[in-house]
Amino acid sequence: MEESQTSSKKRRRNSAEKLLAKQKDYTFSSEDLLTLDHWEQTLKNQRTRSTYIGAILLVCDYYRKPIHEITPEEWVLYVNSVMPDQIVKREISVSTSRIRYYAIIGFLDFYSINHPSYAETSDQFLNPAHAPTPKVNKYPTAVQMASILQAMKKADIQVYVAALLAYECALAPSEIIELQTSSFIRNGEDGTCMLSVPGKAKRLIVIREDLMEEIEHFFSMGGYYGDDWLLHNKYGGQMRASVLQRACRKAQQEVINAGIILEPYSLISIRSAAIHRFLMSDGAKGTSTAQYAGISEAYALQMQSVGLASAVQLPGTKRGYTISDLLDSSKEESSKKTQQK
């Protein structure tokens, strides 16, 4: 019993020493250190503790004040003005701002137990998802997706093909990595192109000619044959979904640097954009969309009930839309902006 108490005191002392070492031009009071220590013990794991404590220290660093000197108004100003400005300047991502947002809310709820004046502070916070920053769409718009595909085609051809399959066929990352060269079928009699999708929602879907041409061009570049995997890791084996997702984010860096998007879209978000597009097209019902995308009808109806303002508006969504239309629309948009300047 005595050993556990000694160990606990030692951990608290080490934690306090680390906090003191991080301070810049301000000094925590003993109450500040004790509060942080007690709050830290309420957090689930070590990673969450270090991340959340770090978020509070960043606020202290910004104001160059210890916790007991930061007013409720200053906390509100930091969350509602400072963090959105950091997002706009791309100093932090939207996802990072959300983590800090919840860290600050959690801390102030704990802090207000002994300091009632802070009790309603978090009620004035704006969630970063709704803060007055440039619009961060849940799904990529048509112009954004065009720029993303162009950047991917230059940066990583495998990611480009994966994004096309997610965007054109609503394939999930887990389905994309299971595809083989033999999954793509071209009917010699009538020219119909089909894709056999593996996995739990195994299905056979008809794909457009222009998509099949993109896939066949990819095959010719890689020298594929037989039942080889569609996508490979750097060792030549089957690619994992986590590796594909990381590569997808990395391939969008050019678009982020250009200010077209604030943070990369995942393949799941790109797939969701495709599902929304199907729901908006002529005669698309929850049942047919569910069958095509390999999702349940309940999930299709749930997505249909979401505001369609966030869905992708594509040129020729109803009929005649091609990949070249999408890529050309991005070039037209950029040329218009250049002429306006």
Coordinates of C-alpha atoms in Angstrom, one line a residue:
M1 CA 0.0 0.0 0.0
E2 CA 2.8 2.4 1.0
E3 CA 4.7 1.5 -2.2
S4 CA 1.7 2.4 -4.4
Q5 CA 1.2 5.7 -2.6
T6 CA 4.9 6.5 -3.0
S7 CA 4.7 5.6 -6.7
S8 CA 1.6 7.8 -7.2
K9 CA 3.3 10.8 -5.5
K10 CA 6.4 10.3 -7.7
R11 CA 4.3 10.3 -10.9
R12 CA 2.6 13.5 -9.8
R13 CA 5.9 15.1 -9.0
N14 CA 7.4 14.1 -12.4
S15 CA 4.3 15.4 -14.1
A16 CA 4.5 18.7 -12.3
E17 CA 8.2 19.1 -13.2
K18 CA 7.4 18.5 -16.9
L19 CA 4.7 21.2 -16.8
L20 CA 7.0 23.7 -15.1
A21 CA 9.7 23.0 -17.7
K22 CA 7.3 23.9 -20.5
Q23 CA 6.2 27.2 -19.1
K24 CA 7.2 30.4 -20.9
D25 CA 7.3 33.7 -19.0
Y26 CA 4.6 32.7 -16.5
T27 CA 4.4 30.5 -13.4
F28 CA 1.8 28.0 -12.5
S29 CA 0.5 28.2 -8.9
S30 CA 0.4 25.1 -6.8
E31 CA -3.4 25.1 -7.3
D32 CA -2.9 25.1 -11.1
L33 CA -0.6 22.2 -10.9
L34 CA -2.8 20.3 -8.6
T35 CA -5.9 20.9 -10.8
L36 CA -4.0 19.7 -13.9
D37 CA -2.8 16.7 -12.1
H38 CA -6.3 15.7 -10.8
W39 CA -7.8 16.4 -14.2
E40 CA -5.2 14.3 -15.9
Q41 CA -6.1 11.3 -13.8
T42 CA -9.7 11.4 -15.1
L43 CA -8.5 10.9 -18.7
K44 CA -8.5 7.5 -20.2
N45 CA -5.0 6.8 -21.5
Q46 CA -1.5 8.3 -21.6
R47 CA -1.9 9.5 -25.2
T48 CA -5.1 11.4 -24.4
R49 CA -3.5 12.8 -21.3
S50 CA -0.5 14.2 -23.0
T51 CA -2.6 15.6 -25.9
Y52 CA -5.2 17.3 -23.7
I53 CA -2.7 18.7 -21.2
G54 CA -0.7 20.0 -24.2
A55 CA -3.8 21.8 -25.5
I56 CA -4.2 23.6 -22.2
L57 CA -0.5 24.6 -22.2
L58 CA -0.9 26.1 -25.7
V59 CA -3.6 28.4 -24.4
C60 CA -1.3 29.4 -21.5
D61 CA 1.6 30.0 -23.9
Y62 CA -0.6 32.1 -26.2
Y63 CA -1.6 34.5 -23.4
R64 CA 1.7 34.0 -21.4
K65 CA -0.4 33.5 -18.4
P66 CA -0.9 30.7 -15.9
I67 CA -4.3 29.0 -15.7
H68 CA -5.7 31.1 -12.7
E69 CA -5.0 34.3 -14.6
I70 CA -6.9 33.4 -17.8
T71 CA -10.4 34.8 -17.7
P72 CA -13.5 33.1 -19.1
E73 CA -13.6 35.8 -21.9
E74 CA -10.1 34.9 -22.9
W75 CA -10.9 31.2 -23.1
V76 CA -13.9 32.1 -25.4
L77 CA -11.7 34.3 -27.5
Y78 CA -9.1 31.6 -28.0
V79 CA -11.6 29.0 -29.1
N80 CA -13.8 31.2 -31.3
S81 CA -11.2 33.5 -32.8
V82 CA -7.6 32.2 -32.4
M83 CA -8.2 28.6 -33.4
P84 CA -10.3 29.5 -36.5
D85 CA -7.6 31.9 -37.6
Q86 CA -5.0 29.1 -37.2
I87 CA -7.1 26.9 -39.5
V88 CA -7.3 29.6 -42.1
K89 CA -3.6 30.1 -42.0
R90 CA -3.2 26.3 -42.2
E91 CA -1.2 26.3 -38.9
I92 CA -3.5 23.5 -37.6
S93 CA -5.9 21.2 -39.3
V94 CA -9.6 21.1 -38.6
S95 CA -9.3 17.7 -37.0
T96 CA -6.6 19.1 -34.6
S97 CA -8.8 22.0 -33.7
R98 CA -11.6 19.7 -32.8
I99 CA -9.3 17.7 -30.4
R100 CA -8.2 21.0 -28.7
Y101 CA -11.8 22.1 -28.6
Y102 CA -12.9 19.1 -26.7
A103 CA -9.8 19.2 -24.4
I104 CA -10.6 22.8 -23.4
I105 CA -14.3 22.0 -22.8
G106 CA -13.3 19.0 -20.6
F107 CA -10.8 21.0 -18.6
L108 CA -13.1 24.0 -18.0
D109 CA -15.9 21.7 -16.9
F110 CA -13.5 20.2 -14.4
Y111 CA -12.1 23.6 -13.4
S112 CA -15.5 25.1 -12.8
I113 CA -16.2 22.7 -9.9
N114 CA -14.0 24.9 -7.7
H115 CA -14.4 28.1 -9.8
P116 CA -18.1 28.6 -10.6
S117 CA -17.5 31.6 -12.7
Y118 CA -16.2 29.3 -15.5
A119 CA -19.3 27.0 -15.4
E120 CA -21.0 28.5 -18.5
T121 CA -17.9 29.4 -20.4
S122 CA -18.0 26.4 -22.8
D123 CA -21.6 27.2 -23.7
Q124 CA -20.2 30.2 -25.6
F125 CA -17.7 28.1 -27.7
L126 CA -18.2 27.6 -31.4
N127 CA -17.5 24.0 -32.5
P128 CA -14.7 24.2 -35.1
A129 CA -17.0 22.3 -37.5
H130 CA -19.4 25.3 -37.4
A131 CA -16.9 28.1 -36.7
P132 CA -16.6 31.1 -39.1
T133 CA -13.8 29.6 -41.2
P134 CA -13.8 28.8 -44.9
K135 CA -16.4 26.2 -45.6
V136 CA -15.1 22.7 -44.9
N137 CA -17.4 20.3 -46.8
K138 CA -18.1 16.9 -45.5
Y139 CA -17.7 15.6 -49.0
P140 CA -15.6 17.1 -51.8
T141 CA -17.4 19.3 -54.3
A142 CA -17.1 18.7 -58.1
V143 CA -14.4 21.3 -58.6
Q144 CA -12.5 20.1 -55.5
M145 CA -12.7 16.5 -56.7
A146 CA -11.4 17.5 -60.1
S147 CA -8.4 19.2 -58.6
I148 CA -7.8 16.3 -56.2
L149 CA -7.9 13.7 -59.1
Q150 CA -5.4 15.8 -61.1
A151 CA -3.0 16.1 -58.2
M152 CA -3.3 12.3 -57.5
K153 CA -2.6 11.4 -61.1
K154 CA 0.7 13.3 -60.9
A155 CA 1.6 12.2 -57.3
D156 CA 0.6 8.5 -57.1
I157 CA -1.2 6.6 -59.9
Q158 CA -2.3 3.9 -57.6
V159 CA -4.1 6.4 -55.3
Y160 CA -5.6 8.0 -58.4
V161 CA -7.1 4.7 -59.5
A162 CA -8.4 4.0 -56.0
A163 CA -10.0 7.4 -55.8
L164 CA -11.7 6.9 -59.1
L165 CA -13.1 3.6 -58.0
A166 CA -14.4 5.2 -54.7
Y167 CA -15.8 8.2 -56.6
E168 CA -17.2 6.4 -59.6
C169 CA -18.3 3.1 -58.1
A170 CA -18.8 3.9 -54.4
L171 CA -16.2 1.2 -53.4
A172 CA -15.0 1.2 -49.8
P173 CA -11.2 1.0 -49.1
S174 CA -11.6 -2.5 -47.9
E175 CA -13.1 -3.5 -51.2
I176 CA -10.6 -1.6 -53.4
I177 CA -7.6 -3.4 -51.8
E178 CA -9.2 -6.8 -52.5
L179 CA -9.6 -6.1 -56.2
Q180 CA -7.6 -8.2 -58.7
T181 CA -6.9 -7.6 -62.4
S182 CA -9.5 -10.3 -63.2
S183 CA -12.2 -8.4 -61.3
F184 CA -12.6 -6.2 -64.4
I185 CA -14.5 -7.8 -67.2
R186 CA -15.0 -6.5 -70.8
N187 CA -17.7 -8.3 -72.7
G188 CA -16.4 -8.8 -76.2
E189 CA -19.9 -9.1 -77.8
D190 CA -21.5 -5.9 -76.8
G191 CA -18.6 -4.0 -75.2
T192 CA -20.2 -3.9 -71.7
C193 CA -17.6 -3.3 -69.0
M194 CA -18.2 -4.8 -65.6
L195 CA -16.6 -5.0 -62.2
S196 CA -16.8 -7.9 -59.8
V197 CA -16.6 -6.5 -56.3
P198 CA -15.4 -8.9 -53.6
G199 CA -16.0 -8.9 -49.9
K200 CA -19.1 -9.1 -47.7
A201 CA -21.3 -7.1 -50.2
K202 CA -20.1 -9.2 -53.1
R203 CA -21.8 -7.9 -56.3
L204 CA -21.3 -7.4 -60.1
I205 CA -21.8 -3.8 -61.3
V206 CA -21.7 -2.3 -64.8
I207 CA -19.0 0.5 -65.2
R208 CA -18.6 3.1 -67.8
E209 CA -16.2 2.7 -70.8
D210 CA -14.1 5.7 -69.8
L211 CA -13.4 4.2 -66.4
M212 CA -12.5 0.9 -67.9
E213 CA -10.0 2.7 -70.2
E214 CA -8.4 4.4 -67.2
I215 CA -8.0 1.0 -65.5
E216 CA -6.6 -0.7 -68.7
H217 CA -4.1 2.2 -69.1
F218 CA -3.1 1.6 -65.5
F219 CA -2.7 -2.1 -66.3
S220 CA -0.5 -1.3 -69.3
M221 CA 1.8 0.9 -67.2
G222 CA 2.3 -1.8 -64.5
G223 CA 2.5 -4.9 -66.8
Y224 CA -0.3 -6.7 -65.0
Y225 CA -1.5 -10.1 -65.9
G226 CA -3.5 -13.1 -64.5
D227 CA -5.0 -12.8 -61.0
D228 CA -2.6 -10.2 -59.7
W229 CA -3.7 -7.6 -57.1
L230 CA -4.9 -4.3 -58.5
L231 CA -2.9 -2.3 -55.9
H232 CA 0.5 -3.2 -54.5
N233 CA 2.7 -2.1 -51.6
K234 CA 6.3 -1.2 -52.0
Y235 CA 7.3 -4.8 -51.6
G236 CA 5.0 -6.0 -54.4
G237 CA 2.4 -7.6 -52.2
Q238 CA -1.2 -6.7 -51.5
M239 CA -1.7 -3.1 -50.2
R240 CA -3.3 -2.6 -46.8
A241 CA -6.2 -0.2 -46.4
S242 CA -4.3 1.9 -43.8
V243 CA -1.4 2.3 -46.2
L244 CA -3.8 3.3 -49.0
Q245 CA -5.5 5.9 -46.8
R246 CA -2.2 7.5 -45.8
A247 CA -1.1 7.6 -49.4
C248 CA -4.5 9.2 -50.3
R249 CA -4.0 12.0 -47.8
K250 CA -0.4 12.6 -48.9
A251 CA -1.4 12.8 -52.6
Q252 CA -3.7 15.7 -51.8
Q253 CA -0.9 18.0 -50.4
E254 CA -0.7 20.0 -53.7
V255 CA -4.4 20.8 -53.5
I256 CA -4.1 21.8 -49.8
N257 CA -1.1 24.1 -50.6
A258 CA -3.1 25.7 -53.3
G259 CA -5.8 26.5 -50.8
I260 CA -8.5 24.5 -52.7
I261 CA -9.1 22.4 -49.6
L262 CA -8.1 22.8 -46.0
E263 CA -7.4 19.2 -45.1
P264 CA -7.3 16.0 -47.1
Y265 CA -10.4 13.9 -47.8
S266 CA -10.4 10.3 -46.9
L267 CA -11.5 7.6 -49.4
I268 CA -14.5 7.0 -47.2
S269 CA -15.6 10.7 -47.7
I270 CA -15.0 10.4 -51.4
R271 CA -17.1 7.2 -51.5
S272 CA -19.9 9.0 -49.5
A273 CA -19.8 11.7 -52.2
A274 CA -20.5 9.1 -54.8
I275 CA -23.4 7.6 -52.9
H276 CA -25.0 11.1 -52.5
R277 CA -24.5 11.6 -56.3
F278 CA -26.4 8.4 -57.0
L279 CA -29.2 9.5 -54.7
M280 CA -29.5 12.8 -56.6
S281 CA -29.6 11.3 -60.1
D282 CA -32.7 10.5 -62.1
G283 CA -34.8 7.7 -60.7
A284 CA -32.3 6.7 -58.1
K285 CA -34.0 5.0 -55.1
G286 CA -32.6 3.9 -51.8
T287 CA -32.9 0.2 -52.9
S288 CA -31.0 0.6 -56.2
T289 CA -28.3 2.8 -54.6
A290 CA -27.9 0.3 -51.7
Q291 CA -27.5 -2.6 -54.2
Y292 CA -25.0 -0.7 -56.3
A293 CA -22.9 0.6 -53.4
G294 CA -23.1 -2.6 -51.3
I295 CA -24.7 -0.9 -48.3
S296 CA -27.9 -1.5 -46.4
E297 CA -31.2 0.2 -47.5
A298 CA -31.5 1.7 -44.0
Y299 CA -28.1 3.4 -44.4
A300 CA -29.0 4.6 -48.0
L301 CA -32.2 6.1 -46.6
Q302 CA -30.2 7.7 -43.8
M303 CA -27.9 9.3 -46.2
Q304 CA -30.8 10.4 -48.4
S305 CA -32.3 12.2 -45.4
V306 CA -29.1 14.3 -44.9
G307 CA -29.2 17.8 -46.4
L308 CA -28.3 17.4 -50.1
A309 CA -26.6 20.9 -50.0
S310 CA -23.4 19.0 -49.0
A311 CA -23.7 16.5 -51.9
V312 CA -21.6 16.7 -55.0
Q313 CA -23.1 18.7 -57.9
L314 CA -21.6 17.3 -61.1
P315 CA -21.9 18.5 -64.7
G316 CA -24.0 16.0 -66.4
T317 CA -24.9 14.1 -63.3
K318 CA -28.2 12.9 -64.8
R319 CA -26.7 11.7 -68.1
G320 CA -23.5 11.8 -70.2
Y321 CA -21.1 12.6 -67.4
T322 CA -17.5 11.3 -68.0
I323 CA -14.2 11.5 -66.2
S324 CA -12.8 13.8 -68.9
D325 CA -15.8 16.2 -68.2
L326 CA -14.8 16.3 -64.5
L327 CA -11.1 17.0 -65.2
D328 CA -11.9 19.6 -67.9
S329 CA -14.3 21.4 -65.6
S330 CA -11.4 22.0 -63.2
K331 CA -9.3 23.5 -65.9
E332 CA -12.1 25.7 -67.1
E333 CA -12.7 26.9 -63.5
S334 CA -9.1 27.8 -63.0
S335 CA -8.9 29.6 -66.3
K336 CA -11.9 31.7 -65.4
K337 CA -10.3 32.8 -62.1
T338 CA -7.1 33.7 -64.0
Q339 CA -9.1 35.9 -66.5
Q340 CA -10.9 37.6 -63.6
K341 CA -7.6 38.5 -62.0

